Coordinates of C-alpha atoms and ligand atoms in Angstrom, one line a residue:
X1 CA -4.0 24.7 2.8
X2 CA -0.2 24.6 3.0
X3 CA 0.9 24.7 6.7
X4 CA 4.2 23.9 6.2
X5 CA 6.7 25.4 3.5
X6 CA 7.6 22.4 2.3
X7 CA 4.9 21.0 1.7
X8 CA 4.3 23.2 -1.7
X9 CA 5.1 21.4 -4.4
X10 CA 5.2 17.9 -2.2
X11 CA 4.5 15.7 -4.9
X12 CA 6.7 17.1 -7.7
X13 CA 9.9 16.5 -4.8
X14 CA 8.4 13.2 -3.8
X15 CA 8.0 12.2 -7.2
X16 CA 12.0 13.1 -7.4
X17 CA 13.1 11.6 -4.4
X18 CA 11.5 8.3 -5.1
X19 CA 12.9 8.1 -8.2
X20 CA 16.4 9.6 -7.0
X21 CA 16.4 7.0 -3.9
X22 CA 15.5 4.2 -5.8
X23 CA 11.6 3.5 -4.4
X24 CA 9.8 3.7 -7.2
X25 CA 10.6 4.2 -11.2
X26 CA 8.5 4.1 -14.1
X27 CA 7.8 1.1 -15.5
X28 CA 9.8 -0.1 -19.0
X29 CA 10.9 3.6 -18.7
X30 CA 13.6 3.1 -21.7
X31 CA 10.9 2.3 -23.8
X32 CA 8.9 5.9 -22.3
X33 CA 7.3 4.0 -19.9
X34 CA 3.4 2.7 -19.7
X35 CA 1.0 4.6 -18.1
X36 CA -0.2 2.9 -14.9
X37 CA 2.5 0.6 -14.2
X38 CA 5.1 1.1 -11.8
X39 CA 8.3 -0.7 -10.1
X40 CA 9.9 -1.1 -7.1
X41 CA 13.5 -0.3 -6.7
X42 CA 15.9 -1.5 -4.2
X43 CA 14.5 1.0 -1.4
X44 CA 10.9 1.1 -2.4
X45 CA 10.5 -2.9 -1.8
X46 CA 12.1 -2.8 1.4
X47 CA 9.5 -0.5 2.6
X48 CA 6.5 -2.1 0.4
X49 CA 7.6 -5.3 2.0
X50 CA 8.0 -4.2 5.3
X51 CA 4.5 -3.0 5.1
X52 CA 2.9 -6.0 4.4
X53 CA 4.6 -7.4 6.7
X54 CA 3.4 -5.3 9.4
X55 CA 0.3 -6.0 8.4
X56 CA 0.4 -9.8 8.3
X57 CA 1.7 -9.4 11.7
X58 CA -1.4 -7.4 13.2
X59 CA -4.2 -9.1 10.7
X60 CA -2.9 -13.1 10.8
X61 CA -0.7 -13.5 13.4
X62 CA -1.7 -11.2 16.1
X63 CA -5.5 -13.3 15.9
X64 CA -6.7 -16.5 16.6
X65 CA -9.2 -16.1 14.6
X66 CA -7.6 -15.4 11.2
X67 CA -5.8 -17.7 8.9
X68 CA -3.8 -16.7 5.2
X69 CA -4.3 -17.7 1.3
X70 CA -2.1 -17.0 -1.5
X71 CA -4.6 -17.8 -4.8
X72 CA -4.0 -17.5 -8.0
X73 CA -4.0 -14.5 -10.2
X74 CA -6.1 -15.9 -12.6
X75 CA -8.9 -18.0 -11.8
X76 CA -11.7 -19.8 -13.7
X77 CA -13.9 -17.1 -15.8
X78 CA -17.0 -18.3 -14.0
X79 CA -15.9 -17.1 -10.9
X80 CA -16.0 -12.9 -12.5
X81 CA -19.5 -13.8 -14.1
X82 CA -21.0 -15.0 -10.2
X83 CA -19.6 -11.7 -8.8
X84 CA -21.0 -9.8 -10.8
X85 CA -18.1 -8.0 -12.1
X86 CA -18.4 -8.7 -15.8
X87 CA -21.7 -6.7 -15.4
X88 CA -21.0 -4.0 -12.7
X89 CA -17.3 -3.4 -12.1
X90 CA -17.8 -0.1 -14.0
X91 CA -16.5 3.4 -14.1
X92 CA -18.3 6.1 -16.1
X93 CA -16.6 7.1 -19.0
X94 CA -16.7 10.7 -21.1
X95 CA -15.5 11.0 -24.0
X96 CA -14.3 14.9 -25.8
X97 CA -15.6 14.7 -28.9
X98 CA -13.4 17.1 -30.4
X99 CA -10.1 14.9 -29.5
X100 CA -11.2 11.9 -28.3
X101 CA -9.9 11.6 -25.1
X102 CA -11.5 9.5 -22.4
X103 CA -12.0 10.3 -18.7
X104 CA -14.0 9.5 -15.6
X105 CA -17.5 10.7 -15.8
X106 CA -16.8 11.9 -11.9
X107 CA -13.6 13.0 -12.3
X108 CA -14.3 16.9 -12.2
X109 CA -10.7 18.4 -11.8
X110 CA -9.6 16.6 -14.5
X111 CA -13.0 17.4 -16.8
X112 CA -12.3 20.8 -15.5
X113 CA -8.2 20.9 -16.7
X114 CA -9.3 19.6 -19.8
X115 CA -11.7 22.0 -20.6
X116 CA -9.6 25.1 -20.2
X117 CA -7.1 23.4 -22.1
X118 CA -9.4 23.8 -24.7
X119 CA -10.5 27.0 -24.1
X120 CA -7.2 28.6 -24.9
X121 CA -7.0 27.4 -28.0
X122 CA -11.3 29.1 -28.3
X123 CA -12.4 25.7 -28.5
X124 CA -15.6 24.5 -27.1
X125 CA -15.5 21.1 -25.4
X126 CA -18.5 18.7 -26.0
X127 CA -18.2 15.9 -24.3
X128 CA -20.4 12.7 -25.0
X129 CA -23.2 10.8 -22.9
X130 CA -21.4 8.9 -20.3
X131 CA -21.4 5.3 -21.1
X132 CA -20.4 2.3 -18.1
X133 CA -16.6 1.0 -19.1
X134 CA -15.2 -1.8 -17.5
X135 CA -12.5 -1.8 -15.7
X136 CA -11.5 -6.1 -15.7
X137 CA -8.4 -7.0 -17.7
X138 CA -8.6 -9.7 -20.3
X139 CA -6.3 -12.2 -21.0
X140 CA -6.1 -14.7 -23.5
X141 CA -4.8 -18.7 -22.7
X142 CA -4.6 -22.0 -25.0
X143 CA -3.4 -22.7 -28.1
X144 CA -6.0 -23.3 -30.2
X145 CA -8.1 -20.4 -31.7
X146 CA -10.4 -18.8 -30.7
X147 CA -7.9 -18.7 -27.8
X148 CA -9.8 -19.1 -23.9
X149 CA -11.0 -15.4 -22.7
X150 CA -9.5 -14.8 -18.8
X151 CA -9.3 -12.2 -16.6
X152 CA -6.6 -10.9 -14.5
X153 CA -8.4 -10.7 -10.8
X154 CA -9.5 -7.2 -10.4
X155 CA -10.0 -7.7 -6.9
X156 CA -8.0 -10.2 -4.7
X157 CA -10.7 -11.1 -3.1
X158 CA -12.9 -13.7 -5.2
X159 CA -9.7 -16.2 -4.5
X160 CA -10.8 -16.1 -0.9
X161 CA -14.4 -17.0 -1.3
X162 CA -13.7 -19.7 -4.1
X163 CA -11.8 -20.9 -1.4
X164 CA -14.1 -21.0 1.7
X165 CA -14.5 -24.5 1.8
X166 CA -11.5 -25.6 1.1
X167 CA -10.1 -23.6 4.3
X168 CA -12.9 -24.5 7.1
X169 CA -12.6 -28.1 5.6
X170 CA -8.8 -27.9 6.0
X171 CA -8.2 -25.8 9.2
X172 CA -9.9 -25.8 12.8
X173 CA -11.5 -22.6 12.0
X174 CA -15.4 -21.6 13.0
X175 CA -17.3 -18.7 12.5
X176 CA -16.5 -16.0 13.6
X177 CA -13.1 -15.8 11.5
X178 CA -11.5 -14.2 8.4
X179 CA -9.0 -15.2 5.8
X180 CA -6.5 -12.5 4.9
X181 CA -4.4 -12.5 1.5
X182 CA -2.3 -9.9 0.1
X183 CA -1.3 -10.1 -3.7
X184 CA -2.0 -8.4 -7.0
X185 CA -4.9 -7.0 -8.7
X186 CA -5.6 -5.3 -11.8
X187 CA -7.9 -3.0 -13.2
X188 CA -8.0 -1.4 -16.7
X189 CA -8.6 2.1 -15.5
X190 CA -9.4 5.2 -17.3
X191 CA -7.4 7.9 -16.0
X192 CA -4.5 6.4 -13.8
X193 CA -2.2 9.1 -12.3
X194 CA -0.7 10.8 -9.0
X195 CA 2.3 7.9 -9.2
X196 CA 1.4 5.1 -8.1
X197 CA -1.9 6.1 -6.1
X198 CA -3.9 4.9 -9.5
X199 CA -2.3 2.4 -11.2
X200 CA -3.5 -0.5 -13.4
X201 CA -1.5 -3.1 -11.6
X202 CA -1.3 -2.8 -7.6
X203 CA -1.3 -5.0 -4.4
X204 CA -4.0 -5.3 -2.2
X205 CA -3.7 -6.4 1.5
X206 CA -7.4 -7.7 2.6
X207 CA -9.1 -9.4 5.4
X208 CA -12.6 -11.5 4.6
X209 CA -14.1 -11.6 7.9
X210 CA -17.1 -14.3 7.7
X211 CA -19.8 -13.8 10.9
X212 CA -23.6 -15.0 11.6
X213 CA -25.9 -13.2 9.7
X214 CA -27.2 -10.6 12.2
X215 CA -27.8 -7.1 11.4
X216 CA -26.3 -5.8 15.0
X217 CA -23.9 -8.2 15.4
X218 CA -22.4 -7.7 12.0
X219 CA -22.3 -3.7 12.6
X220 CA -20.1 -4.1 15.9
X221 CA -17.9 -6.3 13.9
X222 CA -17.9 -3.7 11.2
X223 CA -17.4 -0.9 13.5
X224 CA -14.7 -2.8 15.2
X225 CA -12.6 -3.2 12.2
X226 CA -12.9 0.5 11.2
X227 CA -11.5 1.5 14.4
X228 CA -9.1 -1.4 14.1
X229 CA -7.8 -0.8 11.0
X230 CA -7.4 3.6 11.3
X231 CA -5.6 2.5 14.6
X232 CA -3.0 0.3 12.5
X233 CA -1.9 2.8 10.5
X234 CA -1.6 6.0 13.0
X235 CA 0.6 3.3 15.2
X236 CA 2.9 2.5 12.4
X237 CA 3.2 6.8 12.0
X238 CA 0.5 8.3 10.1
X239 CA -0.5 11.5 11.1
X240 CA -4.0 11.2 12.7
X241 CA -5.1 14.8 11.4
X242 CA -4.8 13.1 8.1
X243 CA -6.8 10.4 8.4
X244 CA -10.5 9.7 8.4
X245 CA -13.7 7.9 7.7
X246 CA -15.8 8.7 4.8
X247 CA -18.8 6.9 4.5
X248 CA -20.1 6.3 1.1
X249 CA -23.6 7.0 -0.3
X250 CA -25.8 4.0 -1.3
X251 CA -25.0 5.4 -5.0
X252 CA -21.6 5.6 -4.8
X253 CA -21.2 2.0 -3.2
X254 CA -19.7 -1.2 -4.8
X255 CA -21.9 -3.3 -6.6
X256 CA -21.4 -6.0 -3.9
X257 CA -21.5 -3.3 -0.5
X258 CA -24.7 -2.7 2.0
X259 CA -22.5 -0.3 3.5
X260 CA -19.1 0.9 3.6
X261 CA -17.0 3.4 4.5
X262 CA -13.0 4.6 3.5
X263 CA -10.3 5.4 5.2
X264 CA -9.0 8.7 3.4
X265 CA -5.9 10.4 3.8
X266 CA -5.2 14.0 3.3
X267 CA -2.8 13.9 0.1
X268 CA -1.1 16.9 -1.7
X269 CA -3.9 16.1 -4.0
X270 CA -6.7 15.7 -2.0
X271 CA -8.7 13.5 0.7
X272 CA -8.0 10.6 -1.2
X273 CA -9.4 6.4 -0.4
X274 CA -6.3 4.2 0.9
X275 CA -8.6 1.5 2.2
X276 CA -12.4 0.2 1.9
X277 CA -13.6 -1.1 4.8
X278 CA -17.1 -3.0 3.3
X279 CA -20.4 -4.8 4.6
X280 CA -20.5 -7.7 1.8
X281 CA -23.2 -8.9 3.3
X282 CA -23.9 -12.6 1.4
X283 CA -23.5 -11.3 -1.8
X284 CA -20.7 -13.3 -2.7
X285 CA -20.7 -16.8 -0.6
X286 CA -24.7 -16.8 -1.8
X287 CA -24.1 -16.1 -5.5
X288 CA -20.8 -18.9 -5.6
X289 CA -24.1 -20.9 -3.8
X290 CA -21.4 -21.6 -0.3
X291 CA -23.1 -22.4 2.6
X292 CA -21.6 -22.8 6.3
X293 CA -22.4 -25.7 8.3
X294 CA -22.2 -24.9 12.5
X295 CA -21.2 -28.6 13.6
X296 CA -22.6 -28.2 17.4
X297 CA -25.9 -26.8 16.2
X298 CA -26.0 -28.1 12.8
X299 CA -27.2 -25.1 11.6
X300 CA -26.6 -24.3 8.0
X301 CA -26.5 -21.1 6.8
X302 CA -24.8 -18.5 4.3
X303 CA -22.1 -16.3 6.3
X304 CA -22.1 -12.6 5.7
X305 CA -19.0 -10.9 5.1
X306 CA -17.5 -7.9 6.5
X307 CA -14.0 -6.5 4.4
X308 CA -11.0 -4.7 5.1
X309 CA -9.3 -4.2 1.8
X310 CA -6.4 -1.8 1.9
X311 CA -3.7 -1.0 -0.9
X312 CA -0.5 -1.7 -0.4
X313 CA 1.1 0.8 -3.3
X314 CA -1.3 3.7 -1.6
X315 CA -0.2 3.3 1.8
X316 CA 3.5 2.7 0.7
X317 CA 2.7 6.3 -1.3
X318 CA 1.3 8.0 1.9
X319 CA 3.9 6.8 4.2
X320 CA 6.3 8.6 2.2
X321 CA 4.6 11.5 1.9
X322 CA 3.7 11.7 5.2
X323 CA 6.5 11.0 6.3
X324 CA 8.6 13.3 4.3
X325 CA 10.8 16.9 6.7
X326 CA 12.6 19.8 5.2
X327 CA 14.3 21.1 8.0
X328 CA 17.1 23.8 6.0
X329 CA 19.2 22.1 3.4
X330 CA 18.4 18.6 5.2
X331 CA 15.8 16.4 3.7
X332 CA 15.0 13.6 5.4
X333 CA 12.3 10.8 5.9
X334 CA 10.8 10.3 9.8
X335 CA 9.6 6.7 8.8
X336 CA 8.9 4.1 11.8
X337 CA 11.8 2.2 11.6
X338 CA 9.8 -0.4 11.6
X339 CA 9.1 0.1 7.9
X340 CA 12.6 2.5 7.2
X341 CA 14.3 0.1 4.0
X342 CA 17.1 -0.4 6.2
X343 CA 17.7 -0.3 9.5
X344 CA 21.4 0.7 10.0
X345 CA 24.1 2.3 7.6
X346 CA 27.8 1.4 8.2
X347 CA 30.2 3.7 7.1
X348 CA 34.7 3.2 7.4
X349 CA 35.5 7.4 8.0
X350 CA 37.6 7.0 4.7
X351 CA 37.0 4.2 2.2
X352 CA 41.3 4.8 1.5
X353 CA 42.1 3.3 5.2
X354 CA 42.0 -0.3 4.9
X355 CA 42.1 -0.6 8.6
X356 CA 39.3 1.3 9.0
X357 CA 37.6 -0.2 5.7
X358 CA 38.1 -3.7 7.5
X359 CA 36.6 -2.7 10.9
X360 CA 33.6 -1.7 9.1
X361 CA 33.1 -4.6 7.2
X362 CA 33.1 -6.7 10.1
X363 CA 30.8 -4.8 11.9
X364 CA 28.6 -4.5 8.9
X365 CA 28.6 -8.1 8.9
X366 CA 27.9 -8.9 12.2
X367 CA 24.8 -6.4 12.4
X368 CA 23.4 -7.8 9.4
X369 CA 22.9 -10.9 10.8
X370 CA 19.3 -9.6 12.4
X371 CA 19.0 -6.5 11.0
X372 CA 19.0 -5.3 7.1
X373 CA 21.8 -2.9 6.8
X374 CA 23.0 -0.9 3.9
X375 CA 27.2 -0.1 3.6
X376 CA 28.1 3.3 2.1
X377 CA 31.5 4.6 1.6
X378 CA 31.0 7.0 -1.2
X379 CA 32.0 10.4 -1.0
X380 CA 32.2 12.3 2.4
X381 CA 30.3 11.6 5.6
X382 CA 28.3 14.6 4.7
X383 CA 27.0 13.5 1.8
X384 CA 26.6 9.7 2.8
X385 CA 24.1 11.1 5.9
X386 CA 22.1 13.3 3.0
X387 CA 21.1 10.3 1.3
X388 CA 21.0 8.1 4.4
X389 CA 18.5 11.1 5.3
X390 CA 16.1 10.8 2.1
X391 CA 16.0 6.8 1.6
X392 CA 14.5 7.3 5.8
X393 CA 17.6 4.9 7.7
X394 CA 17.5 5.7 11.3
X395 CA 20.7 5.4 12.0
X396 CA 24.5 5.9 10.7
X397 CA 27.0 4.2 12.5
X398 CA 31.1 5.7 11.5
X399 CA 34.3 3.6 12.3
X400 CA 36.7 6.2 12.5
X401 CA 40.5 6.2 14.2
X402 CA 39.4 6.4 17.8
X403 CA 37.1 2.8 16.6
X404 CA 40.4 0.9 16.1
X405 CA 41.6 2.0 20.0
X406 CA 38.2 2.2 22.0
X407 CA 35.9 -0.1 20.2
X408 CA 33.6 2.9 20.1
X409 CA 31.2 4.2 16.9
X410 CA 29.5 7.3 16.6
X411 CA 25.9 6.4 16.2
X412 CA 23.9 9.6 14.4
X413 CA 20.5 9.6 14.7
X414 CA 18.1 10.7 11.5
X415 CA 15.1 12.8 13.3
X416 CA 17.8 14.6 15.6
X417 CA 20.8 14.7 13.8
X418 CA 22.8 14.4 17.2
X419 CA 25.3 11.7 17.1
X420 CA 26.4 9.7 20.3
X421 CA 29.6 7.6 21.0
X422 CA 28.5 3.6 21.8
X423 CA 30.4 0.8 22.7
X424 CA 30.3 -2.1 19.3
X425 CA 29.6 -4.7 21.5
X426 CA 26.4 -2.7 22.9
X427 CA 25.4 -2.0 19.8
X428 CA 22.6 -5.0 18.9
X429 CA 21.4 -4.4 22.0
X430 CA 21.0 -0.6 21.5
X431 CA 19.3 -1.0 18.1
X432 CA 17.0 -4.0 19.4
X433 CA 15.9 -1.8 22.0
X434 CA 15.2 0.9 19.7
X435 CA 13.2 -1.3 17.3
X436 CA 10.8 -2.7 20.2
Ligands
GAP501 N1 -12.2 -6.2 -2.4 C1 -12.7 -4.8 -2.3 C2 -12.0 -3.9 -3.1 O1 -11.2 -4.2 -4.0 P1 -11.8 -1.3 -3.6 O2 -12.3 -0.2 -2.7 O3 -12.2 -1.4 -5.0 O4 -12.3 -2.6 -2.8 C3 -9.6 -1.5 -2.2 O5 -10.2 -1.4 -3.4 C4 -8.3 -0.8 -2.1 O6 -7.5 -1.1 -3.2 C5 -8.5 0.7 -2.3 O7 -8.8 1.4 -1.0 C6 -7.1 1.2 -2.7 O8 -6.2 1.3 -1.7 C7 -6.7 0.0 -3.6 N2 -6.9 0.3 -5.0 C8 -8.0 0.2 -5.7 N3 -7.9 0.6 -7.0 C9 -6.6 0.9 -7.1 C10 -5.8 1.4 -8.2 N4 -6.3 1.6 -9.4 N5 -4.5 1.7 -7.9 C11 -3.9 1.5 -6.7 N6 -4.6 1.1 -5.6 C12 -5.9 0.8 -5.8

């Protein structure tokens, strides 16, 4: 249900802003794009960044217990066969048999839409069996033919286990601990669509989190992340009525998952999966045949793995759109300015003063020494705080004639709108302060 009125149409004007603002554009759009990919402009990988970022901070360096990897993309083809995705990383696929096109087996709205599209032409759809399709990305390396079938990673996550050894050998680590990454994965999917929130290429930010294997033990730690992990995102802004569990039925579970559960979020389009939060169990350090070795006990045994795997291009998606106001003509973005692209806009009154042009510049200088701040002297100061307003900065700071006598700025804040009058040299301070 709509509770707000501008949140009809929500993803046709965040589709337009994010293109408008320079977050996200169609990929190779002057050639009409391809379906699934997507890029970042100038504004959209401020935010993606400062969403990792965020994350890094609460998953690696906020723990003792954690440590990072950065693998590679592509990785020796043995590695997909052991994990059983060459066999089971499937979606079901339909196919109409009176145009040919292809969809998800489980994908009833768009089943549904297609159908009627039919119907209004008094056509009939049948659609055949559904067959498994899937979803890994081949590539092709060498120079000598037949050329070396590879696979882009369709999860990040393989890189991590291949890598087990090499980590506990290399670090002071013990079990308990995880290994997080964040990086690219792939998957040839059938039916991308809503932007970015299916896409062929996307990032993944994930935590492997190796414990004893222990039934109860391994379900507080599961639990525990859950909680951890919901909490992470409704601190960084995300509204809590829009977010919660689903747990999935042993049917609908990941080839490699005893259990696991999703964190949804309530888009324009539906509760829709932004993270998997997974019991792997041993299924992957048994079939890559990795054992642990406790060195007090001596004990050897293969660790069981519990998963946070979130996407970065989802939550980057539903931190706009949860984050997007109408309030009148104004349109604006209440991001955390935590994750805002830039912290601080610095506008000179007129950009045809050269006193005041020169003021500005200094102070835009200075401040972006510790903060990333953007410089805008297009136009009027009206117009400069509407898009100031849409890309989500928190604050506009004007030198106007009063700057070059008092040393003052009028600071305008985005959620209020009210503007204050603050002393330049209090200014780091001020904005430090607000950014705690
Ligand atoms: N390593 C476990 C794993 O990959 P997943 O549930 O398949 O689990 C984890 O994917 C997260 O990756 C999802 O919750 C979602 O946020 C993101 N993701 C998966 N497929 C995606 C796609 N086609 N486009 C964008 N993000 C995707």
């Amino acid at each position: 249900m709509v509770k707000y009125k501008y949140m009809e149409n929500l993803m046709e004007k965040i589709s337009s802003l994010v293109k408008r603002r320079g977050f996200i554009f169609q990929s190779s759009e002057i050639y009409g794009g391809y379906q699934g990919f997507w890029d970042y402009g100038p504004a959209g990988v401020e935010l993606k960044n400062n969403l990792k970022r965020e994350w890094w901070k609460t998953m690696v360096y906020g723990r003792e217990d954690v440590v990072g990897i950065d693998a590679a993309i592509i990785m020796n083809p043995t590695t997909w066969e052991k994990s059983g995705h060459l066999k089971a990383f499937t979606d079901p696929l339909i196919e109409c048999k009176l145009c040919n096109k292809r969809v998800r087996a489980d994908k009833e709205e768009i089943i549904k839409e297609h159908e009627e599209w039919h119907a209004k032409k008094d056509e009939k759809v049948v659609w055949t069996e559904a067959k498994n399709f899937n979803l890994m990305t081949e590539v092709y390396l060498g120079v000598t033919e037949p050329k070396e079938k590879a696979y882009l990673r369709g999860e990040i996550t393989q890189g991590v286990f291949v890598n087990f050894r090499n980590v506990v050998d290399s670090t002071r680590i013990k079990i308990p601990f995880g290994i997080a990454q964040i990086g690219k994965a792939f998957r040839n999917e059938i039916t991308p669509g809503n932007l970015t929130f299916r896409s062929r290429e996307f990032e993944q930010m994930e935590l492997e989190y190796f414990v004893k294997p222990d039934e109860k033990e391994s379900e507080k730690t599961f639990n525990e992340f859950k909680e951890l992990r919901l909490k992470w995102y409704t601190d960084l802004g995300l509204d809590p009525k829009k977010l919660h569990f689903h747990d999935h039925e042993p049917e609908k579970r990941a080839h490699y998952a005893r259990y696991a559960t999703d964190i949804e979020y309530d888009a324009p389009f539906g509760w829709s999966e932004m993270e998997g939060i997974h019991h792997r169990g041993d299924y992957d350090l048994g079939n890559h045949n990795l054992k642990y070795t406790d060195n007090l006990t001596n004990e050897e045994y293969t660790p069981w793995v519990i998963e946070t795997s979130g996407g970065v291009d989802r939550a980057t998606l539903f931190f706009l759109i949860d984050s997007y106001r109408e309030e009148g003509e104004r349109v604006y973005l209440k991001l955390n300015p935590k994750l805002a692209p830039y912290k601080v806009a610095v506008f000179p009154l007129l950009a045809n003063k050269p006193e005041l042009v020169s003021k500005a510049r200094d102070l835009y200088n200075e401040l972006k020494k510790n903060l990333v701040v953007t410089w805008d002297s297009r136009g009027n100061i009206g117009k400069r705080y509407f898009a100031q307003d849409e890309i989500g900065t928190p604050w506009c700071v004007t030198v106007d004639f009063d700057t070059l006598e008092d040393n003052t700025v009028t600071v305008r804040d985005r959620d209020t709108a009210k503007q204050e009058r603050i002393s330049i040299d209090k200014l780091s301070e001020y904005f430090s302060e607000k950014l705690k």
